[in-house]
Coordinates of C-alpha atoms and ligand atoms in Angstrom, one line a residue:
M6 CA 24.4 40.5 43.6
I7 CA 25.0 38.9 40.2
K8 CA 28.3 40.0 39.1
S9 CA 29.6 37.6 36.3
I10 CA 28.7 38.8 33.0
R11 CA 27.7 35.2 32.0
A12 CA 24.8 35.4 34.5
K13 CA 23.9 38.9 33.3
L14 CA 23.7 37.6 30.0
F15 CA 21.6 34.7 30.8
M16 CA 19.3 36.9 32.8
F17 CA 18.8 39.4 30.3
I18 CA 18.0 37.0 27.5
T19 CA 15.7 35.0 29.7
L20 CA 14.0 38.2 31.0
L21 CA 13.5 39.5 27.4
L22 CA 11.9 36.2 26.4
I23 CA 9.4 36.4 29.4
C24 CA 8.6 40.1 28.4
F25 CA 7.7 39.1 24.8
I26 CA 5.7 36.2 25.8
S27 CA 3.9 38.1 28.4
L28 CA 3.3 41.1 25.9
L29 CA 1.9 38.6 23.4
W30 CA -0.4 37.1 26.0
I31 CA -1.8 40.5 27.1
L32 CA -2.2 41.5 23.7
N33 CA -3.9 38.3 22.7
S34 CA -6.3 38.6 25.7
M35 CA -7.2 42.1 25.1
Y36 CA -7.6 42.1 21.3
L37 CA -7.7 38.7 19.7
E38 CA -11.6 38.5 20.4
K39 CA -12.3 41.8 18.9
Y40 CA -10.0 40.8 16.0
Y41 CA -11.8 37.2 15.7
I42 CA -15.2 38.9 15.8
N43 CA -14.3 41.4 13.1
K44 CA -12.8 38.9 10.7
K45 CA -16.1 36.7 11.3
K46 CA -18.1 39.9 10.4
N47 CA -16.4 40.1 7.2
I48 CA -16.9 36.6 6.3
L49 CA -20.6 36.6 7.1
T50 CA -20.8 40.1 5.2
Q51 CA -19.2 38.5 2.0
N52 CA -21.6 35.3 2.2
A53 CA -24.5 37.5 2.8
N54 CA -23.8 39.6 -0.2
T55 CA -23.6 36.6 -2.3
I56 CA -26.9 35.4 -1.2
V57 CA -28.5 38.9 -1.6
S58 CA -27.2 39.0 -5.1
M59 CA -28.4 35.4 -6.0
Y60 CA -32.0 35.6 -4.5
K61 CA -34.9 36.3 -6.6
G62 CA -37.7 35.3 -4.4
N63 CA -37.6 31.6 -5.0
I64 CA -35.8 29.4 -2.0
S65 CA -35.2 26.6 -4.0
D66 CA -32.5 28.6 -6.4
I67 CA -30.4 29.2 -3.5
Q68 CA -31.1 26.3 -1.2
N69 CA -27.7 24.8 -1.9
E70 CA -25.7 28.0 -1.5
L71 CA -27.6 28.5 1.8
D72 CA -26.6 25.0 3.2
R73 CA -23.0 25.5 2.0
T74 CA -22.8 28.8 3.6
A75 CA -24.1 27.5 6.9
N76 CA -21.8 24.8 7.1
I77 CA -18.7 26.8 6.1
T78 CA -19.1 29.6 8.6
G79 CA -20.6 27.4 11.3
S80 CA -23.7 29.5 11.4
N81 CA -27.3 28.8 11.2
I82 CA -29.4 30.6 8.7
D83 CA -33.1 31.3 8.4
I84 CA -35.2 33.4 6.0
R85 CA -38.7 34.7 6.9
D86 CA -41.2 36.2 4.6
K87 CA -42.8 39.4 5.0
N88 CA -45.3 38.0 7.6
G89 CA -42.5 36.5 9.6
K90 CA -43.0 32.8 8.5
I91 CA -40.0 30.8 8.1
I92 CA -39.3 29.9 4.4
Y93 CA -36.0 28.5 4.9
M94 CA -34.1 27.3 8.0
S95 CA -30.6 25.6 7.9
A96 CA -29.8 22.3 9.6
R97 CA -29.6 23.8 13.0
R98 CA -32.7 24.6 15.2
P99 CA -33.6 28.3 15.0
P100 CA -32.9 29.9 18.4
E101 CA -35.6 31.5 20.5
E102 CA -34.1 34.9 20.6
K103 CA -34.5 38.6 21.5
N104 CA -32.3 41.6 21.2
S105 CA -29.8 41.3 23.8
N106 CA -29.2 45.1 23.8
N107 CA -32.5 45.6 25.5
S108 CA -33.3 42.1 27.0
S109 CA -34.6 43.6 30.3
Q110 CA -37.6 45.3 28.7
Q111 CA -38.4 42.7 26.2
K112 CA -38.6 39.4 27.8
P113 CA -40.5 37.0 25.6
P114 CA -43.4 35.0 27.3
P115 CA -42.4 31.3 27.8
D116 CA -45.5 30.0 25.7
K117 CA -44.4 32.0 22.8
P118 CA -41.1 30.5 21.6
H119 CA -40.8 32.1 18.2
N120 CA -41.5 35.5 19.4
L121 CA -39.5 37.3 16.6
D122 CA -41.8 40.3 15.9
D123 CA -39.6 43.0 17.3
Y124 CA -36.8 41.8 14.9
D125 CA -39.0 41.5 11.9
T126 CA -40.7 44.7 12.5
K127 CA -37.2 46.3 12.8
A128 CA -35.8 44.5 9.8
K129 CA -38.7 45.5 7.6
E130 CA -37.5 49.1 7.8
Y131 CA -34.0 48.3 6.7
P132 CA -33.1 49.0 3.0
V133 CA -32.6 46.1 0.8
G134 CA -29.1 44.5 0.9
K135 CA -27.9 46.7 3.7
I136 CA -26.1 44.4 6.3
H137 CA -27.0 44.8 9.9
F138 CA -25.0 43.2 12.9
E139 CA -26.9 42.8 16.2
N140 CA -26.1 40.7 19.3
R141 CA -29.2 38.4 20.0
M142 CA -29.9 36.2 22.8
D143 CA -31.5 32.9 22.9
V144 CA -33.8 32.9 25.8
Q145 CA -34.0 29.1 26.3
M146 CA -30.5 28.1 25.6
K147 CA -29.3 31.2 27.2
I148 CA -26.7 31.7 24.3
E149 CA -25.7 35.1 22.9
F150 CA -25.3 35.2 19.1
L151 CA -23.6 37.4 16.6
T152 CA -26.4 37.9 14.1
L153 CA -26.4 39.4 10.7
V154 CA -29.6 40.6 9.5
V155 CA -30.4 41.8 5.9
K156 CA -33.6 42.5 3.9
L157 CA -33.5 40.5 0.6
S158 CA -34.9 41.9 -2.7
N159 CA -38.4 40.7 -2.3
G160 CA -38.7 42.1 1.3
D161 CA -37.9 38.6 2.9
V162 CA -35.4 38.8 5.9
M163 CA -32.6 36.6 6.2
A164 CA -30.7 36.1 9.6
T165 CA -27.4 34.4 9.9
R166 CA -26.1 33.7 13.5
V167 CA -23.0 32.6 15.0
P168 CA -22.8 31.8 18.9
L169 CA -20.5 34.3 20.4
V170 CA -19.5 31.8 23.0
S171 CA -17.8 29.8 20.2
I172 CA -15.6 32.9 19.4
K173 CA -14.8 33.3 23.2
E174 CA -13.9 29.6 23.3
S175 CA -11.6 29.8 20.2
V176 CA -10.0 33.0 21.7
D177 CA -9.4 31.3 25.0
I178 CA -7.8 28.3 23.4
A179 CA -5.5 30.5 21.4
N180 CA -4.7 32.4 24.7
R181 CA -4.0 29.0 26.3
F182 CA -1.9 27.8 23.4
V183 CA 0.1 31.2 23.6
I184 CA 0.9 30.3 27.3
I185 CA 2.0 26.7 26.7
I186 CA 4.0 27.7 23.7
G187 CA 5.4 30.8 25.4
S188 CA 6.5 28.5 28.4
I189 CA 8.1 26.2 26.1
I190 CA 9.9 29.0 24.2
I191 CA 11.0 30.4 27.7
F192 CA 12.3 27.1 28.9
L193 CA 14.2 26.4 25.6
G194 CA 15.2 29.9 25.2
S195 CA 16.7 30.1 28.8
I196 CA 18.7 26.8 28.0
G197 CA 19.8 28.5 24.6
A198 CA 20.6 31.6 26.7
Y199 CA 22.7 29.8 29.1
L200 CA 24.7 28.0 26.5
F201 CA 25.2 31.0 24.4
S202 CA 26.3 33.1 27.5
R203 CA 28.7 30.4 28.3
K204 CA 30.1 30.3 24.7
F205 CA 30.2 34.0 24.8
T206 CA 32.1 34.4 28.0
K207 CA 34.4 31.6 27.6
P208 CA 36.9 33.4 25.5
I209 CA 36.5 36.4 27.8
L210 CA 37.4 34.3 30.7
E211 CA 40.5 32.7 28.8
V212 CA 41.7 36.1 28.0
N213 CA 41.3 37.2 31.7
N214 CA 43.2 34.2 32.9
I215 CA 46.0 34.9 30.4
A216 CA 46.2 38.4 31.5
R217 CA 46.4 37.4 35.3
N218 CA 49.4 35.0 34.3
M219 CA 51.0 37.8 32.3
A220 CA 50.8 40.1 35.4
K221 CA 52.9 37.2 37.1
F222 CA 55.3 37.3 34.2
D223 CA 54.2 33.9 33.1
F224 CA 53.9 34.3 29.1
S225 CA 53.7 30.5 28.3
Q226 CA 50.0 30.4 27.8
K227 CA 48.5 31.7 24.5
C228 CA 44.8 32.4 23.5
S229 CA 43.2 29.9 21.5
I230 CA 40.4 32.0 20.3
S231 CA 39.7 31.7 16.7
G232 CA 37.4 34.0 14.4
N233 CA 37.5 37.4 13.2
D234 CA 35.1 39.2 15.4
E235 CA 35.9 41.5 18.2
I236 CA 36.7 38.8 20.8
G237 CA 38.9 36.8 18.1
Q238 CA 40.6 40.2 17.6
L239 CA 41.0 40.7 21.4
G240 CA 42.6 37.3 21.6
Q241 CA 45.1 38.0 18.8
S242 CA 46.0 41.3 20.4
V243 CA 46.6 39.6 23.9
N244 CA 48.9 37.0 22.1
Y245 CA 50.7 39.9 20.3
L246 CA 51.0 41.6 23.7
S247 CA 52.3 38.5 25.5
E248 CA 55.0 37.9 22.9
E249 CA 56.2 41.4 22.9
L250 CA 56.2 41.6 26.7
D251 CA 57.9 38.4 26.9
T252 CA 60.7 39.5 24.5
A253 CA 61.0 43.0 26.1
I254 CA 61.1 41.5 29.7
T255 CA 63.7 38.6 28.5
E256 CA 65.8 41.4 26.8
L257 CA 65.5 43.6 30.0
N258 CA 66.4 40.7 32.2
E259 CA 69.4 39.9 30.2
K260 CA 70.6 43.3 30.2
N261 CA 70.1 43.6 33.9
Q262 CA 72.0 40.5 34.5
K263 CA 75.0 41.9 32.1
L264 CA 74.6 45.1 34.1
E265 CA 75.0 43.2 37.3
E266 CA 77.9 41.2 36.0
D267 CA 79.6 44.3 34.7
I268 CA 79.1 46.1 38.3
E269 CA 80.4 43.0 40.1
K270 CA 83.5 42.9 37.6
E271 CA 84.0 46.6 38.0
R272 CA 83.8 46.2 41.9
K273 CA 86.3 43.2 41.7
I274 CA 88.8 45.2 39.5
D275 CA 88.5 48.1 42.0
E276 CA 89.1 45.6 45.0
M277 CA 92.2 44.0 43.1
R278 CA 93.5 47.6 42.3
K279 CA 93.5 48.6 46.0
E280 CA 95.1 45.2 47.0
F281 CA 97.7 45.7 44.3
I282 CA 98.8 48.9 45.4
S283 CA 98.7 47.9 49.0
S284 CA 100.9 45.0 48.1
V285 CA 103.3 46.8 45.9
S286 CA 103.7 49.5 48.8
H287 CA 104.2 46.7 51.4
E288 CA 106.9 45.0 49.2
L289 CA 108.7 48.3 48.5
R290 CA 108.5 49.3 52.2
T291 CA 111.1 46.5 53.6
P292 CA 113.7 46.9 51.0
L293 CA 113.6 50.7 51.0
S294 CA 113.5 51.0 55.0
L295 CA 116.4 48.6 54.8
I296 CA 118.3 50.7 52.2
Q297 CA 117.6 53.8 54.2
G298 CA 118.7 52.2 57.5
Y299 CA 122.0 51.1 56.1
A300 CA 122.6 54.3 54.3
E301 CA 122.1 56.3 57.5
G302 CA 124.4 53.7 59.1
L303 CA 127.0 54.3 56.5
I304 CA 126.9 58.0 57.1
S305 CA 126.9 57.9 60.8
N306 CA 129.6 55.1 61.1
V307 CA 132.0 56.4 58.4
N308 CA 134.9 55.8 60.6
E309 CA 134.1 51.9 61.3
S310 CA 136.2 49.1 59.7
E311 CA 136.0 48.4 55.9
E312 CA 134.6 45.2 56.5
D313 CA 131.4 46.7 58.1
R314 CA 131.1 49.5 55.5
N315 CA 131.5 46.5 52.7
F316 CA 128.6 44.7 54.5
Y317 CA 126.5 47.9 54.6
C318 CA 127.0 48.2 51.0
D319 CA 126.3 44.8 50.3
V320 CA 122.8 45.0 52.0
I321 CA 122.0 48.0 50.2
M322 CA 123.2 46.3 47.0
Q323 CA 120.9 43.3 47.8
E324 CA 118.0 45.1 48.6
T325 CA 118.4 47.4 45.4
I326 CA 118.6 44.2 43.2
K327 CA 115.4 42.7 44.8
M328 CA 113.6 46.1 44.2
N329 CA 114.7 46.1 40.8
K330 CA 113.4 42.7 40.2
L331 CA 110.2 43.6 41.7
V332 CA 109.8 46.7 39.5
R333 CA 110.9 44.7 36.4
D334 CA 108.3 42.0 37.3
L335 CA 105.6 44.6 37.9
L336 CA 106.3 46.4 34.7
N337 CA 106.5 43.1 32.8
L338 CA 103.1 42.1 34.4
S339 CA 101.3 45.2 33.8
Q340 CA 102.7 45.5 30.2
I341 CA 101.2 41.9 29.4
E342 CA 98.0 42.6 31.2
S343 CA 97.5 46.0 29.6
G344 CA 95.6 44.6 26.6
Y345 CA 97.9 46.4 24.3
F346 CA 100.6 43.9 24.4
Q347 CA 101.2 41.9 21.3
I348 CA 102.7 38.5 21.6
D349 CA 105.2 37.7 18.9
K350 CA 104.1 34.3 17.6
S351 CA 106.4 32.1 15.6
E352 CA 107.2 28.5 15.0
F353 CA 109.9 27.1 17.4
D354 CA 111.0 23.7 18.7
I355 CA 109.8 23.3 22.4
I356 CA 112.2 20.5 23.1
H357 CA 115.1 22.5 22.0
L358 CA 113.7 25.5 24.2
I359 CA 113.4 22.8 27.2
N360 CA 117.0 21.5 26.7
Y361 CA 118.4 25.2 26.3
V362 CA 116.8 26.3 29.7
L363 CA 118.0 23.3 31.3
T364 CA 121.5 23.8 30.2
K365 CA 121.3 27.6 31.6
Y366 CA 120.0 26.3 34.9
K367 CA 122.6 23.4 35.0
S368 CA 125.1 25.1 37.5
I369 CA 122.2 26.2 39.7
F370 CA 121.0 22.8 39.9
T371 CA 124.3 21.5 40.9
E372 CA 124.7 24.2 43.5
K373 CA 121.5 23.5 44.9
N374 CA 122.1 19.8 44.7
V375 CA 119.0 19.2 42.8
K376 CA 118.6 16.0 40.5
V377 CA 116.7 16.9 37.3
E378 CA 114.9 14.0 35.3
T379 CA 113.4 14.6 31.8
E380 CA 110.9 12.6 30.0
L381 CA 110.3 14.3 26.7
F382 CA 108.6 12.6 23.7
G383 CA 111.3 13.2 21.1
E384 CA 114.0 15.3 19.9
T385 CA 112.0 18.1 18.1
C386 CA 108.3 19.4 18.5
I387 CA 107.5 22.3 16.6
V388 CA 105.0 24.6 18.3
Y389 CA 103.5 28.0 17.6
G390 CA 103.7 30.8 20.1
D391 CA 105.9 33.5 21.5
M392 CA 108.9 31.7 22.3
V393 CA 110.5 34.5 24.7
R394 CA 107.2 34.3 26.8
I395 CA 107.0 30.8 26.8
E396 CA 110.7 30.6 27.9
Q397 CA 109.6 33.0 30.8
V398 CA 106.8 30.6 31.7
L399 CA 109.1 27.7 31.8
T400 CA 111.8 29.5 33.8
N401 CA 109.1 30.7 36.4
Y402 CA 108.0 27.3 37.0
I403 CA 111.6 25.9 37.2
N404 CA 112.6 28.9 39.5
N405 CA 109.5 28.0 41.8
A406 CA 110.4 24.3 41.7
I407 CA 113.9 25.0 42.9
N408 CA 112.5 27.3 45.7
H409 CA 110.1 24.6 46.9
V410 CA 111.7 21.2 46.3
D411 CA 112.1 19.2 49.4
E412 CA 115.0 17.0 50.8
N413 CA 114.4 14.5 48.0
R414 CA 115.4 17.3 45.9
I415 CA 114.0 16.0 42.6
I416 CA 112.8 18.0 39.8
K417 CA 111.1 16.3 36.6
I418 CA 110.3 17.9 33.4
T419 CA 108.2 15.7 31.1
S420 CA 106.0 16.6 28.1
S421 CA 103.2 15.0 26.6
I422 CA 101.5 15.5 23.0
D423 CA 97.9 15.6 21.9
S424 CA 96.3 16.0 18.6
D425 CA 97.0 19.7 18.4
K426 CA 98.6 20.6 21.7
V427 CA 101.8 20.0 23.7
R428 CA 101.7 19.7 27.4
V429 CA 104.8 20.6 29.5
N430 CA 105.0 19.5 33.2
V431 CA 107.4 20.9 35.7
F432 CA 107.2 18.6 39.0
N433 CA 109.1 18.9 42.2
T434 CA 109.1 16.7 45.1
G435 CA 107.7 18.8 48.1
K436 CA 104.8 19.5 50.2
H437 CA 101.4 19.7 48.7
I438 CA 99.7 22.8 48.2
P439 CA 96.5 23.5 50.2
E440 CA 93.4 22.7 47.9
D441 CA 91.9 26.2 48.7
S442 CA 95.2 28.0 47.8
L443 CA 95.5 26.1 44.3
K444 CA 93.5 28.7 42.6
K445 CA 94.6 31.9 44.3
L446 CA 98.1 30.9 43.3
W447 CA 97.7 32.6 40.1
N448 CA 96.8 36.1 41.6
S449 CA 99.6 38.5 41.9
F450 CA 101.2 38.8 45.3
Y451 CA 99.7 35.6 46.4
K452 CA 101.9 33.5 48.7
V453 CA 101.1 30.1 50.4
D454 CA 104.1 30.0 52.6
K455 CA 105.0 33.7 53.4
A456 CA 108.2 32.8 55.7
R457 CA 109.6 30.6 53.0
T458 CA 108.7 32.9 50.1
R459 CA 110.5 35.8 52.0
A460 CA 113.6 33.5 52.5
Y461 CA 114.0 33.3 48.8
G462 CA 113.0 36.8 48.0
G463 CA 109.7 36.0 46.0
Y464 CA 107.0 38.6 45.6
G465 CA 104.1 36.3 44.4
L466 CA 104.2 37.7 40.7
G467 CA 105.7 34.7 38.9
L468 CA 102.7 32.8 38.6
S469 CA 100.4 35.8 37.6
I470 CA 102.8 36.5 34.7
V471 CA 102.5 32.8 33.7
K472 CA 98.7 33.2 33.9
A473 CA 98.9 36.4 31.7
I474 CA 101.2 34.8 29.1
Q475 CA 99.0 31.8 28.8
D476 CA 95.9 33.8 28.6
L477 CA 97.4 35.7 25.6
H478 CA 97.9 32.4 24.0
K479 CA 94.8 31.1 24.9
S480 CA 96.2 28.2 26.3
A481 CA 95.7 26.3 29.4
Y482 CA 97.8 25.9 32.5
G483 CA 97.4 24.7 36.0
V484 CA 98.6 23.0 39.0
E485 CA 98.1 19.6 40.8
N486 CA 99.2 17.9 43.9
I487 CA 100.4 14.6 42.9
N488 CA 102.4 11.7 44.5
H489 CA 105.2 13.1 46.7
G490 CA 105.2 16.6 45.0
V491 CA 103.5 19.4 43.0
N492 CA 103.1 19.4 39.3
F493 CA 102.9 22.7 37.4
W494 CA 101.9 22.4 33.6
F495 CA 101.1 24.6 30.7
E496 CA 99.9 23.9 27.1
I497 CA 101.0 25.4 23.6
N498 CA 99.6 24.9 20.3
K499 CA 101.2 22.3 18.1
V500 CA 102.1 23.1 14.3
K501 CA 100.1 20.5 12.6
D502 CA 102.8 19.1 10.3
I503 CA 103.1 15.2 10.7
N504 CA 106.7 15.4 9.8
N505 CA 107.5 17.5 12.8
N506 CA 105.6 15.5 15.4
N507 CA 107.9 12.6 15.7
Ligands
LIG30 N1 106.4 24.5 43.1 C1 105.9 24.9 44.1 N2 105.7 24.1 45.2 C2 105.0 24.7 46.4 N3 104.5 25.9 46.4 C3 104.5 26.7 45.2 C4 105.3 26.1 44.1 N4 105.4 27.2 43.1 C5 104.7 28.2 43.7 N5 104.3 28.0 45.0 C6 103.7 28.8 45.9 O1 103.1 29.6 45.0 C7 103.2 31.0 45.4 C8 103.3 31.9 44.2 O2 104.2 31.7 43.2 P1 105.1 32.8 42.5 O3 105.8 32.2 41.6 O4 103.7 33.6 41.8 O5 105.7 33.9 43.3 P2 107.0 33.5 44.1 O6 107.6 32.4 43.6 O7 106.7 33.6 45.7 O8 107.6 34.9 43.8 P3 108.2 35.5 42.5 O9 107.8 34.3 41.4 O10 107.4 36.6 42.3 O11 109.5 35.5 42.7 C9 104.6 31.0 46.1 O12 104.8 32.0 47.0 C10 104.4 29.5 46.7 O13 103.9 29.8 48.0
LIG31 MG1 108.0 32.4 41.4

């Protein structure tokens, strides 16, 4: 089974050529001979008419014309007078002939070579100038002739003969020629058909290939078909379709990806919300149950000593303070994270702020026996930000440093300056924070060492407040484990005034 359009086209064109050539050959074989004889008759008739009109009874008048006609038409001509005597004969030998139509009846005797009586008798009856065609047979040569017989004006009879075999031969040659030429045409035509079908189907195959790639979402290939015909237009349409599909699918993919990201974000927010609620309830449960327990204790042991009652009240007090701090921090955090919170930016001196905070903490440092070292780059440095919030960041770092400083008891506050930023570091000697916890520190309620955190009453909210404040300032923050301790840092934008940089 031939399936490809290329093979079909090739077969179709080749078959068409074969049909045409065959038809030509059949028509030639059937009709060429008749056509040829017909034409010959016309030519002979024309010549005969000329001679009839020229002949006045004297052969020498038309001798030249007769010779010419005989040569041109390839015939032999003879003229006989009323008695059957030859008075003119063209160069060729006159045949020994008889009427081929009734050859069986009128066989001439071998000793009488010029037995032409029957023709002469018949021809004498013809009207003058009337052309007659007959098929005559040369008995000796066994050749059939197409013979034109005409009675001339003075009663003489002219016969012009053309051998039929030469006509048949010419037809045969023509037919053979048709076969040879036809074979060549079919051969060359099939090569042409092959090349044409290749050229014709190449762009279709290209379009097909591109369509297949498009089905696999590969839009990189483009149709290179040129021209304004239907196939050229098909190529252009495929290119257009490919481009449109490419953009549509890319867009769809982007949207899909965004949707997936949004869903993931939503899921994380939901998870965080649940975690947050459970953390808050967990943190509230301990002080609340302590308060409840000690309040019940107070009620049931009213009669106990003053000292005991004071202790009970003290515990209730401490727990309330802790709860108050928790609620305050939570409110603070939710306020900053709400998205509606506006930071109140202004220019202020960060060195001054650091010194101010350190002065506030002086008594605590002394009480905790902490040695504070500072390494600041000058006396003033003007930055731009929300001073109250930046103070909160700083105090959160310092509180943490105090709570986590080890037996070396050193806290070091340094600052460094960049072209447009100031970086403040709060370092304390102590244990390194595990690497996998470094990122999680900034999540609310995250604590590395829960026992230690509980000891100083931390809730794990301080650093998430730092993160929220720094995010609002669009400034960086971070933590790193360095030699003998931990370094927390934050950045703040500097005011670009060289005079203030120091
Ligand atoms: N300087 C530090 N050295 C070692 N670990 C630290 C340091 N600062 C913070 N951490 C760890 O990070 C955790 C989170 O700190 P964060 O300030 O958010 O909460 P907290 O100090 O425990 O409580 P809060 O600040 O709410 O009172 C702490 O529980 C602690 O485990
Ligand atoms: Mg803290």
